[in-house]
mmCIF file of C-alpha atoms in Angstrom:
data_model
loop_
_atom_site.group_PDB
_atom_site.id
_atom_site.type_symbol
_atom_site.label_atom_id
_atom_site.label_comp_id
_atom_site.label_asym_id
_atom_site.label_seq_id
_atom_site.Cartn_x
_atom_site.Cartn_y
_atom_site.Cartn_z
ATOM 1 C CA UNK A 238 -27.145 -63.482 0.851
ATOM 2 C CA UNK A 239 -24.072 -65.274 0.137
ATOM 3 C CA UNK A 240 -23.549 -64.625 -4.056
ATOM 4 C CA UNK A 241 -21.161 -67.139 -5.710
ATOM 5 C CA UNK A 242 -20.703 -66.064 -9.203
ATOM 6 C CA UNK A 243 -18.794 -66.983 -12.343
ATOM 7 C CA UNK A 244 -17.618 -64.886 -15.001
ATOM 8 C CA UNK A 245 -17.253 -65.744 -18.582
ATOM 9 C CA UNK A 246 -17.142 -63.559 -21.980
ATOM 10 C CA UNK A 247 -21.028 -63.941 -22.513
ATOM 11 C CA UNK A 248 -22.746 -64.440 -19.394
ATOM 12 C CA UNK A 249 -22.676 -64.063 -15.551
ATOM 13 C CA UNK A 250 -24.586 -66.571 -13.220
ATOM 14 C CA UNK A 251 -25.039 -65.664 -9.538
ATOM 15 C CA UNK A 252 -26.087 -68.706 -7.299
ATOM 16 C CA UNK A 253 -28.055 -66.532 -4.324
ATOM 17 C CA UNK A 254 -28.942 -68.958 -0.671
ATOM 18 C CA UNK A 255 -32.065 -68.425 0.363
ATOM 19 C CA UNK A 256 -33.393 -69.720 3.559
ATOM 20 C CA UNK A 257 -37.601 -70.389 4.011
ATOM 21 C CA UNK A 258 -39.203 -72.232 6.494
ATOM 22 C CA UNK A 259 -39.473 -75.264 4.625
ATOM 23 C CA UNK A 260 -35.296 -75.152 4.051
ATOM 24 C CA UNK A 261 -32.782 -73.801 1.880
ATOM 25 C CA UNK A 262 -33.203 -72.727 -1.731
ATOM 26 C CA UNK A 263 -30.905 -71.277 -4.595
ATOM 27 C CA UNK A 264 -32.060 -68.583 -6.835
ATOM 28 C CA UNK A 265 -29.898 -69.200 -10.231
ATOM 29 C CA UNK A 266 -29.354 -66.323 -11.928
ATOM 30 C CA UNK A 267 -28.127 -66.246 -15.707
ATOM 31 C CA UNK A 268 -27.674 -62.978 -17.596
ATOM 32 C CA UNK A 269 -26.466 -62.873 -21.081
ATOM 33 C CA UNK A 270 -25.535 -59.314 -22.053
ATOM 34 C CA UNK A 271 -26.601 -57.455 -25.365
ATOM 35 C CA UNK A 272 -24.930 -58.616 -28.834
ATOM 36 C CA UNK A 273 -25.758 -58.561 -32.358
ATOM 37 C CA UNK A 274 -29.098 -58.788 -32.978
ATOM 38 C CA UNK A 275 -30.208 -59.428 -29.565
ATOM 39 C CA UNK A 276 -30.678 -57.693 -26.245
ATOM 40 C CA UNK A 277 -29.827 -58.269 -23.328
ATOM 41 C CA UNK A 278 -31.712 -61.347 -21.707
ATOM 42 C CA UNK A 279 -31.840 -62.322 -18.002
ATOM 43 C CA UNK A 280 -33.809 -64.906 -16.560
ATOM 44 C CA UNK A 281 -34.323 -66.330 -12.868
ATOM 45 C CA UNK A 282 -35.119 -69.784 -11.767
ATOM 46 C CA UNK A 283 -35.661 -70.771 -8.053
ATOM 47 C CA UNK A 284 -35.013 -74.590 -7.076
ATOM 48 C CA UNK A 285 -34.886 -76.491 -3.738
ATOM 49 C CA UNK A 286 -31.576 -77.372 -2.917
ATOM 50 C CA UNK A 287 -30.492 -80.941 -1.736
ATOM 51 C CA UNK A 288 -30.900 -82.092 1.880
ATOM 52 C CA UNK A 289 -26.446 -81.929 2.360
ATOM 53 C CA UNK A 290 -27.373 -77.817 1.585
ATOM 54 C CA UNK A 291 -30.306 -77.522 4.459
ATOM 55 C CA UNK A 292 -27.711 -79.023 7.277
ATOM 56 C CA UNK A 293 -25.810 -75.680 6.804
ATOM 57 C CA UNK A 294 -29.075 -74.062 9.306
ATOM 58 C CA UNK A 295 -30.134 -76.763 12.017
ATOM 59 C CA UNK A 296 -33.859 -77.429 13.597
ATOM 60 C CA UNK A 297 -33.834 -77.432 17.363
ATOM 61 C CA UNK A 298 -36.490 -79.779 19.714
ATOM 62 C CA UNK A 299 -38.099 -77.735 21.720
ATOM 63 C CA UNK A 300 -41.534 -78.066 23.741
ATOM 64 C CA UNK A 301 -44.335 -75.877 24.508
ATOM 65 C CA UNK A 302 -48.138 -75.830 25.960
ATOM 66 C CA UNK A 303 -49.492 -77.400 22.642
ATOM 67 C CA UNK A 304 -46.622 -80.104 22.821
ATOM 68 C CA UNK A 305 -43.136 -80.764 20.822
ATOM 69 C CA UNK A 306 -42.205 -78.215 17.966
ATOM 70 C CA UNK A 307 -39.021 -77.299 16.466
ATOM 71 C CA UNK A 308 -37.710 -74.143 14.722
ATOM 72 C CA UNK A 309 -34.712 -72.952 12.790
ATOM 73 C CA UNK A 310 -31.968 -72.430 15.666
ATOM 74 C CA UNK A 311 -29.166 -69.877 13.384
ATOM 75 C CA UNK A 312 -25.825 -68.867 14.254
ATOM 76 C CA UNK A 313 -24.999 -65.676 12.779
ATOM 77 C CA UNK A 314 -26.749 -62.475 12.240
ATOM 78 C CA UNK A 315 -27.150 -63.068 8.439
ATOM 79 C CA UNK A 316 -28.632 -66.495 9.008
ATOM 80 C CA UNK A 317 -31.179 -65.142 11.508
ATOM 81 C CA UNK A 318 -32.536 -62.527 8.535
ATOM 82 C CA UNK A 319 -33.702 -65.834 6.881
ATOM 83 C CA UNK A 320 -35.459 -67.209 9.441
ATOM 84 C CA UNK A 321 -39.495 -66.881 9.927
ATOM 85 C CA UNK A 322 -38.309 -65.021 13.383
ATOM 86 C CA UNK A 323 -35.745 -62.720 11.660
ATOM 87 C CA UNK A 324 -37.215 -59.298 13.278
ATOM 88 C CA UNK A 325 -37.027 -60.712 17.229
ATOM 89 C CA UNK A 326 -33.806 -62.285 16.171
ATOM 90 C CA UNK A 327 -32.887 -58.444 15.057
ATOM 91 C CA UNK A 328 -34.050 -57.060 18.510
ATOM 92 C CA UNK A 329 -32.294 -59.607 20.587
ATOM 93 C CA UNK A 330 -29.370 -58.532 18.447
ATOM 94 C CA UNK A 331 -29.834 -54.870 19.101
ATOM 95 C CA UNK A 332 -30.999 -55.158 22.483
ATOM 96 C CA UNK A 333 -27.165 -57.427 23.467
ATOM 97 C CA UNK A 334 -25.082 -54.632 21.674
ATOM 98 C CA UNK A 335 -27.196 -51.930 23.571
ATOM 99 C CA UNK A 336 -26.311 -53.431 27.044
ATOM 100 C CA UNK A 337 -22.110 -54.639 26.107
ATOM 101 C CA UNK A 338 -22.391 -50.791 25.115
ATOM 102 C CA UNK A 339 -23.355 -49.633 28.718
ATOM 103 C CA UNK A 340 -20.505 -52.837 30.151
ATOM 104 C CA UNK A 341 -17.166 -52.423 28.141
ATOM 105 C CA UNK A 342 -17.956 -51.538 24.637
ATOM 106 C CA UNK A 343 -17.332 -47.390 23.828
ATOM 107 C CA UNK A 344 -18.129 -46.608 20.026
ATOM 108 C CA UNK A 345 -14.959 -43.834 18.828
ATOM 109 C CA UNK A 346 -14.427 -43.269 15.350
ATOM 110 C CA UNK A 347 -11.059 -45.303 13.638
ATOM 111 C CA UNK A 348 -9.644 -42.415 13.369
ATOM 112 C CA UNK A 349 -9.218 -41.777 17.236
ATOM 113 C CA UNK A 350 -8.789 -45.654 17.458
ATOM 114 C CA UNK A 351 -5.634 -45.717 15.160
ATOM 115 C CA UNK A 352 -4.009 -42.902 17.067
ATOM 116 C CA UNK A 353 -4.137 -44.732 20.439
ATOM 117 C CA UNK A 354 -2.681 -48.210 19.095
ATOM 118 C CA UNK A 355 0.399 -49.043 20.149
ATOM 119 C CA UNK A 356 3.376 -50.515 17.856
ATOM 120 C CA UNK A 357 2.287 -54.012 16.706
ATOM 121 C CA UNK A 358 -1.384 -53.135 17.530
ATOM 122 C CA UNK A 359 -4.645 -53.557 15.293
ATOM 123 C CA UNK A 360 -8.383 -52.744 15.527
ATOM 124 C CA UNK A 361 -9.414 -56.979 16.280
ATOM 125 C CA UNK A 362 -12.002 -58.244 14.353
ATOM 126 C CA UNK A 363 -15.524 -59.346 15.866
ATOM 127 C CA UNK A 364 -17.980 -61.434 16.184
ATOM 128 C CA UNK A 365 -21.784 -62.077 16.071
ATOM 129 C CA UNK A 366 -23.055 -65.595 17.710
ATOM 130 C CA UNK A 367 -26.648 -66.768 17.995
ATOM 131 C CA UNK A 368 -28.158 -69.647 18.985
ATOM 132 C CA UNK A 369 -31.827 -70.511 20.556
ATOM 133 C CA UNK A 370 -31.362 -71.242 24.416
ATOM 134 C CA UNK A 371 -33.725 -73.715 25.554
ATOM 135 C CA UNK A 372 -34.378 -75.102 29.002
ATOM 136 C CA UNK A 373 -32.454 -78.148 29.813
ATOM 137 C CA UNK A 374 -35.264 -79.477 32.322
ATOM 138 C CA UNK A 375 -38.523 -79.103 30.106
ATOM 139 C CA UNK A 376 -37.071 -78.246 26.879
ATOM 140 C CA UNK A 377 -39.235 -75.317 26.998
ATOM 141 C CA UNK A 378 -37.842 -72.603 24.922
ATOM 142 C CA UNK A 379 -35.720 -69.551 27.403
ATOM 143 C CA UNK A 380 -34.847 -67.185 24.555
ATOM 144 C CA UNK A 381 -33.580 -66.199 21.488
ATOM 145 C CA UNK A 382 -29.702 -65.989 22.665
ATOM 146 C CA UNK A 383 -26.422 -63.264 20.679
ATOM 147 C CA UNK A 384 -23.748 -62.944 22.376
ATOM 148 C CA UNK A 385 -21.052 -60.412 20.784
ATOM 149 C CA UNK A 386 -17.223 -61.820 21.340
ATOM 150 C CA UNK A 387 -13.967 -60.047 19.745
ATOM 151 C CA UNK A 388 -11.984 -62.113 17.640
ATOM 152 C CA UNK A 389 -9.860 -63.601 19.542
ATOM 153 C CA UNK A 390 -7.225 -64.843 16.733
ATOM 154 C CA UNK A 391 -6.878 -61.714 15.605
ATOM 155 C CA UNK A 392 -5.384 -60.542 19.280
ATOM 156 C CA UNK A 393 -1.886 -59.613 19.834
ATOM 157 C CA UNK A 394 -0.120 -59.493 22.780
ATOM 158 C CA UNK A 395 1.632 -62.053 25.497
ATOM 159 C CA UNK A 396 -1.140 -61.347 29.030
ATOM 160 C CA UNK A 397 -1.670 -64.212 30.900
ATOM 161 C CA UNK A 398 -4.088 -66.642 29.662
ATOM 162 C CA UNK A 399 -4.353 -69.731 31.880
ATOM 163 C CA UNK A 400 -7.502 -70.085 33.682
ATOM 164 C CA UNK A 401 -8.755 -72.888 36.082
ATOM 165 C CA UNK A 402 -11.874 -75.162 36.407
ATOM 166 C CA UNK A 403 -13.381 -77.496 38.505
ATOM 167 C CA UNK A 404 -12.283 -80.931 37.993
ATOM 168 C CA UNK A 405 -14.957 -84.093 36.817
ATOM 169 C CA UNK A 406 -13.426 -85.172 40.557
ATOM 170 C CA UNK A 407 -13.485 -82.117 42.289
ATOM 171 C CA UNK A 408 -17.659 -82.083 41.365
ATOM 172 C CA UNK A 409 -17.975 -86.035 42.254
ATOM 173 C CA UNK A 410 -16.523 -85.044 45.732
ATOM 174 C CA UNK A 411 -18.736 -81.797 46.276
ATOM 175 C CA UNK A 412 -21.348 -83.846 45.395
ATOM 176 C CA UNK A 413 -21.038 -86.920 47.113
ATOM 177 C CA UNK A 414 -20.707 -84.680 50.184
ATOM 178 C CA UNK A 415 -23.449 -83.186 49.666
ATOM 179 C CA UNK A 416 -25.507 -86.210 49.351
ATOM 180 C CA UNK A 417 -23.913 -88.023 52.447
ATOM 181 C CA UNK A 418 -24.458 -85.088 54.792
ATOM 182 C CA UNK A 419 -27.730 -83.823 53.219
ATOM 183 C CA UNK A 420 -26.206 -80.437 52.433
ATOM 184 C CA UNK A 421 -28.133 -77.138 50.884
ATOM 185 C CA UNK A 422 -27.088 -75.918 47.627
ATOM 186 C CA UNK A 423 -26.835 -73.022 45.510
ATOM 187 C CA UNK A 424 -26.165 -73.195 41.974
ATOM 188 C CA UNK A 425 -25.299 -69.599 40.549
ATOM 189 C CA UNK A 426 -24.686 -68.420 37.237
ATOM 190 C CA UNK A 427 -23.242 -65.024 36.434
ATOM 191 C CA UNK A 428 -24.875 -63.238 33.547
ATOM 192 C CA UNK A 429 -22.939 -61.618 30.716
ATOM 193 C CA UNK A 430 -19.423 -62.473 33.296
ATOM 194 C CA UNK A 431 -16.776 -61.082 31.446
ATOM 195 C CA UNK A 432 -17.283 -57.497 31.043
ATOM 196 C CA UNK A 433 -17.985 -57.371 34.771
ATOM 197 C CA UNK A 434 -13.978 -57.382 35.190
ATOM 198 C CA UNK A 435 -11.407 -55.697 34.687
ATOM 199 C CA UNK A 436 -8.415 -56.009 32.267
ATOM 200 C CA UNK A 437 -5.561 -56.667 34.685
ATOM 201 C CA UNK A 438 -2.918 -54.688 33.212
ATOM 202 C CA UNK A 439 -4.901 -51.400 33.345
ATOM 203 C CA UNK A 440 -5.507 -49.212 30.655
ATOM 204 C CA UNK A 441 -5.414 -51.776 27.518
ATOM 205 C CA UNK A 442 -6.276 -49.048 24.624
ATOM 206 C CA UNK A 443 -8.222 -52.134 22.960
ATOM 207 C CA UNK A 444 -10.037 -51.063 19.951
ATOM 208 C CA UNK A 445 -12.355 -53.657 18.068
ATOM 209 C CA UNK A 446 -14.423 -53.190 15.086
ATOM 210 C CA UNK A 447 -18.513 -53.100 15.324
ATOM 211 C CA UNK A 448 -20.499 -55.831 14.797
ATOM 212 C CA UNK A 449 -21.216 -57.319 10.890
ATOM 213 C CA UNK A 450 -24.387 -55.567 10.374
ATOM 214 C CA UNK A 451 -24.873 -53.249 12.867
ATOM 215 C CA UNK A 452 -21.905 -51.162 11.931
ATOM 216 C CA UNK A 453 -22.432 -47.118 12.816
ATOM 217 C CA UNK A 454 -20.703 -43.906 11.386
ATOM 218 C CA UNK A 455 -20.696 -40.263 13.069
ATOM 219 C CA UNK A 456 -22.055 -37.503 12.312
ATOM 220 C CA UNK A 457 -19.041 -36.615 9.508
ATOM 221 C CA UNK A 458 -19.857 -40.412 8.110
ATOM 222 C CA UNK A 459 -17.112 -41.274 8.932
ATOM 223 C CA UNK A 460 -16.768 -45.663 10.252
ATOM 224 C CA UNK A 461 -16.371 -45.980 14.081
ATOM 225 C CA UNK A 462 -15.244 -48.842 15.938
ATOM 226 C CA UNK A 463 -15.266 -49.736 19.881
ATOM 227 C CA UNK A 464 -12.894 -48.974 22.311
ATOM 228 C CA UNK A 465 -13.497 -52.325 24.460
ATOM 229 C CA UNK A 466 -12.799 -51.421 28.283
ATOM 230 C CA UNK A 467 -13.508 -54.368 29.716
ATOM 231 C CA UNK A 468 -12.904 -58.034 29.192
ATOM 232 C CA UNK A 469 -15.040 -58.752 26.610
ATOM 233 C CA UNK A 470 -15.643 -63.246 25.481
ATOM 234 C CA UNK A 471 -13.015 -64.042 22.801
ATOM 235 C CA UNK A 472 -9.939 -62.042 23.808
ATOM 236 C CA UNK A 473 -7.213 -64.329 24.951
ATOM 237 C CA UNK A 474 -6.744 -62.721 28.252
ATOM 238 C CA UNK A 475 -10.216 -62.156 29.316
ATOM 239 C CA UNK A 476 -10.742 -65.670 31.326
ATOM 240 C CA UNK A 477 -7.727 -65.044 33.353
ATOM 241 C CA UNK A 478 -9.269 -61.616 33.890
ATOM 242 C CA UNK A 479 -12.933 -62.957 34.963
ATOM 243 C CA UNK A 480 -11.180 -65.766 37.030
ATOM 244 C CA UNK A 481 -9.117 -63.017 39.354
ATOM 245 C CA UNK A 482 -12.194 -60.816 40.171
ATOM 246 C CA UNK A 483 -14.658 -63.651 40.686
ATOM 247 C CA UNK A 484 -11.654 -65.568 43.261
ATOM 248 C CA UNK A 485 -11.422 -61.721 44.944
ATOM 249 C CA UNK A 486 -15.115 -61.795 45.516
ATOM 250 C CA UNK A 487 -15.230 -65.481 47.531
ATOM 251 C CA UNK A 488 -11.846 -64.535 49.021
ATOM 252 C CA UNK A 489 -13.873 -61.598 50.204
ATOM 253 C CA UNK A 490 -15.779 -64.201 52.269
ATOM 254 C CA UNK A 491 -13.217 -65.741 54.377
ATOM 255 C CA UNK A 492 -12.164 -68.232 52.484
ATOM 256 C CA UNK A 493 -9.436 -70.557 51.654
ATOM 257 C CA UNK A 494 -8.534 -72.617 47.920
ATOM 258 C CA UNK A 495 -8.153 -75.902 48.293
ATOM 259 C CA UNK A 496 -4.407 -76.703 47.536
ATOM 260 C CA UNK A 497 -5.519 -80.449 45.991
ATOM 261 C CA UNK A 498 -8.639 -79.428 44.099
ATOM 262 C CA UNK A 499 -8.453 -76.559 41.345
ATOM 263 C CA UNK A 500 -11.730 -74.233 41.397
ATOM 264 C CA UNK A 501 -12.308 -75.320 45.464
ATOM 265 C CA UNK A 502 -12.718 -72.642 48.118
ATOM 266 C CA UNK A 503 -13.690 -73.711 51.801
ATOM 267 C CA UNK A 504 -15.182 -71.338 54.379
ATOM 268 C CA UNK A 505 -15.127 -71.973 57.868
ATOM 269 C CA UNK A 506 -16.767 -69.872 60.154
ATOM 270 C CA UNK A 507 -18.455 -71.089 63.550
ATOM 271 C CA UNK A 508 -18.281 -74.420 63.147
ATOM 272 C CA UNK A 509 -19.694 -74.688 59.939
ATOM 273 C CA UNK A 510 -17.662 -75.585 56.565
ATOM 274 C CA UNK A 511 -18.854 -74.353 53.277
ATOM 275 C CA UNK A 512 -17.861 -75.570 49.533
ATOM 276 C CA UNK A 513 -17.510 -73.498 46.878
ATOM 277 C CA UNK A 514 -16.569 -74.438 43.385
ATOM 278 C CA UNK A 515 -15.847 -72.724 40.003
ATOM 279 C CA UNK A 516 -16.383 -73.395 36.540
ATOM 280 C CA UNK A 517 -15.616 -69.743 34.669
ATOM 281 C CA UNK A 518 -19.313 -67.842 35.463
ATOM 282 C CA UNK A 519 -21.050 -70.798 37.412
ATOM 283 C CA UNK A 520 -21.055 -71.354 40.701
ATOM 284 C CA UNK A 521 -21.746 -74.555 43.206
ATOM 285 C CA UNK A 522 -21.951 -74.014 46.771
ATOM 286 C CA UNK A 523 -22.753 -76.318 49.389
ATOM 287 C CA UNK A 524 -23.523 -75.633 53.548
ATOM 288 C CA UNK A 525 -24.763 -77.492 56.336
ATOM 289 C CA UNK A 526 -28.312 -78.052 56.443
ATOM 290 C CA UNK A 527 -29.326 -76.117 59.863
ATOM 291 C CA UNK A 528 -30.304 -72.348 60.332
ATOM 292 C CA UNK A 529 -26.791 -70.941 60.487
ATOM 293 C CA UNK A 530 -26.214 -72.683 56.814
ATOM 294 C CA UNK A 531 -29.703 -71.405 55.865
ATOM 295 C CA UNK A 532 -28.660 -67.854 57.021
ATOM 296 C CA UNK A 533 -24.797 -68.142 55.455
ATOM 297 C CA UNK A 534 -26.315 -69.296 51.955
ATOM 298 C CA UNK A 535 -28.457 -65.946 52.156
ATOM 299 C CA UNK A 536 -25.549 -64.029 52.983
ATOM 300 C CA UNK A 537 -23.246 -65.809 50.167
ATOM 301 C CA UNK A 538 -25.897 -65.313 47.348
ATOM 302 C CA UNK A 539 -26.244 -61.261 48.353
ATOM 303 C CA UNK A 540 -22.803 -60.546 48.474
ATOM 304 C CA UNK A 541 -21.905 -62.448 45.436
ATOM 305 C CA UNK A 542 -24.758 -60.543 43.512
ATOM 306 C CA UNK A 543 -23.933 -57.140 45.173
ATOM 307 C CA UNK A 544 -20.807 -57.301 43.665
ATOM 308 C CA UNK A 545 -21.598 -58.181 40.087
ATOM 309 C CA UNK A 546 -24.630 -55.533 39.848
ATOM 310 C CA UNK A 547 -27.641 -58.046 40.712
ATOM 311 C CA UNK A 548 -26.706 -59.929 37.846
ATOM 312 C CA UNK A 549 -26.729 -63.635 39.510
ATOM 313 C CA UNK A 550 -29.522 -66.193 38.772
ATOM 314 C CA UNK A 551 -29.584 -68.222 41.955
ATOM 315 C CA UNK A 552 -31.261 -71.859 42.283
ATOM 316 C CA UNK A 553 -31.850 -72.477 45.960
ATOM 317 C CA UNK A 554 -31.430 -76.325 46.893
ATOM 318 C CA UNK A 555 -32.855 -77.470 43.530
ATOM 319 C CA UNK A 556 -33.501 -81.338 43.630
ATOM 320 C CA UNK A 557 -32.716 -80.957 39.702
ATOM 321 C CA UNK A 558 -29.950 -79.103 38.161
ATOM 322 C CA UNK A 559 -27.402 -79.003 35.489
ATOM 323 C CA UNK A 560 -23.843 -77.955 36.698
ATOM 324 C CA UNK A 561 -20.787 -78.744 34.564
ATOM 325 C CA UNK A 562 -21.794 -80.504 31.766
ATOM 326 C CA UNK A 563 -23.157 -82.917 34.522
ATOM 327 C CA UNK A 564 -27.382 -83.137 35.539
ATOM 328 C CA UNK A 565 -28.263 -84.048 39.016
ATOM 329 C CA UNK A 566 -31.234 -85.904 40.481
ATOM 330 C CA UNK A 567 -31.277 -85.979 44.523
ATOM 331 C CA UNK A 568 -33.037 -87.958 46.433
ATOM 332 C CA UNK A 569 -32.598 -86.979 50.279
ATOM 333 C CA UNK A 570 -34.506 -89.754 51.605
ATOM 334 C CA UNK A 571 -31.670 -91.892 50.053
ATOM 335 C CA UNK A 572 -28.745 -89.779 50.408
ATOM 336 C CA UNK A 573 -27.555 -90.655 46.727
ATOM 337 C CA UNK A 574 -27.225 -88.191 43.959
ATOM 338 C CA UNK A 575 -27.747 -89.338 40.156
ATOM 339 C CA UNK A 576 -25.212 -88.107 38.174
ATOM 340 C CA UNK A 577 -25.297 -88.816 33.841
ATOM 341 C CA UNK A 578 -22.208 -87.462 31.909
#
């Protein structure tokens, strides 16, 4: 818990946050320390503290099989240890820094860290974010989301950092196609994208320090820290990094960027012309609606899996979808799409 305190010759009073499932409350804590004729005294009072106070932890809608219900949705690790879920919270925690552990992140002790630095160099800071993912369709809860990022202020160093998206028209066009012509599409969605790059100036010697919490020593006790070896969310550089190997892996397919549209790639092969857009780890592709598309969207989703380990969640010709900060109804019989922004 956060402790605010303030000193003065007699007496010491911590304010500690605690969060219950009916809110936020302060434990005040006043002790007055031994004098003449007196010991010391402490005493502790717990109060409810004002509705401003409970906004600092928001509820989140969600819906289930007995109907609507909402729960605390925290964003850091210490908030989550207050919650009425706070020991899944700790294994969705544990179970994220277990698998960035196996992608890009290699725990070292400082010591070894702060002999490989370069001039200028530090050990960057990190960062712990939660939040509760929830399905956009049914509301239905998905999971209890962390995601570990570096620090990105904290970075030093001049790599490129530019990265491109798909424009608002670029998707309106896609789209509109798509409805017209009565095109398939895929929506994909790269898990966990980053780390599945590489840094694109080689060997970065990027050391960051462990996780708020969930900090480790070695067997001398003394404090490690990760070596990060891949692109890891929150460095400066590691878009740019993510946006080269995904554009390798569709170039890998034959195809061409669109010289108008950022984020479009076309593929022609046969007679058919596929779309393919970008925005950073999601994917929109669209191909005509006959047996050669059918088999050329089989062959796009495997080979854009294969090369990110299996790790793409494909929706085959949804008739709902989100894509961009955009949702989608289509209705074939009318060749229109719905689209609310």
């Amino acid at each position: 818990p956060e402790i605010f305190a303030a000193e003065s010759e007699r007496s010491v009073m911590a304010v500690e946050h605690i969060l219950t499932p009916d809110g936020l409350t302060s434990e005040f804590t006043l002790r007055i320390p031994a004098g003449p004729g007196a010991d010391g005294v402490s005493c502790v009072q717990t109060d409810a503290v004002d509705g401003a106070l409970c906004m600092a932890v928001e509820y989140i809608e969600l819906n289930g099989p007995q109907g609507a219900y909402r729960m605390l949705n925290p964003q850091t690790p210490h908030q989550c240890s207050k919650t009425p879920e706070a020991l899944e919270w700790d294994r969705a925690i544990t179970s994220h820094i277990a698998k960035l552990e196996t992608e890009c992140l290699r725990p070292v002790s400082a010591a070894e860290a702060r002999s490989q630095l370069a001039d200028g160099q530090t050990i960057i800071g990190s960062l712990m974010k939660t939040r509760v993912k929830k399905d956009s369709n049914d509301g239905s809860l998905v999971k209890l989301q962390a995601r570990g990022v570096m620090d990105g202020p904290t970075w030093k160093g001049d790599e490129p950092r530019i990265t491109h998206v798909l424009s608002p028209e670029a998707k309106r066009i896609i789209l509109a196609e798509a409805a017209v012509e009565q095109r398939i599409v895929l929506i994909g969605d790269v898990s966990n994208a980053y780390p599945k790059s590489e840094w694109l100036q080689g060997d970065k010697n990027v050391f960051m320090r462990m996780f708020k919490g969930y900090e480790r020593t070695d067997e001398d006790g003394n404090p490690m820290v990760y070596e990060v070896t891949n692109p890891l969310f929150g460095a400066p550089p590691a878009g740019n990094c993510w946006e080269a190997s995904l554009n390798a892996t569709i170039d890998a397919l034959g195809a061409t960027k669109s010289l108008a549209l950022s984020s479009v790639f076309h593929v022609r092969t046969d007679g058919l012309t596929t779309r393919i857009g970008t925005i950073v780890d999601d994917m929109i592709v669209t191909l005509e609606r006959s047996t050669a598309g059918r088999d050329l969207a089989t062959f796009i989703m495997s080979h854009v899996s294969e090369a990110y380990g299996g790790e793409v969640r494909w929706d085959y010709d949804p008739t709902t979808f989100s894509f961009g900060g955009v949702q989608v109804v289509r209705d074939v019989p009318r060749c229109a799409v719905t689209m609310k922004i």
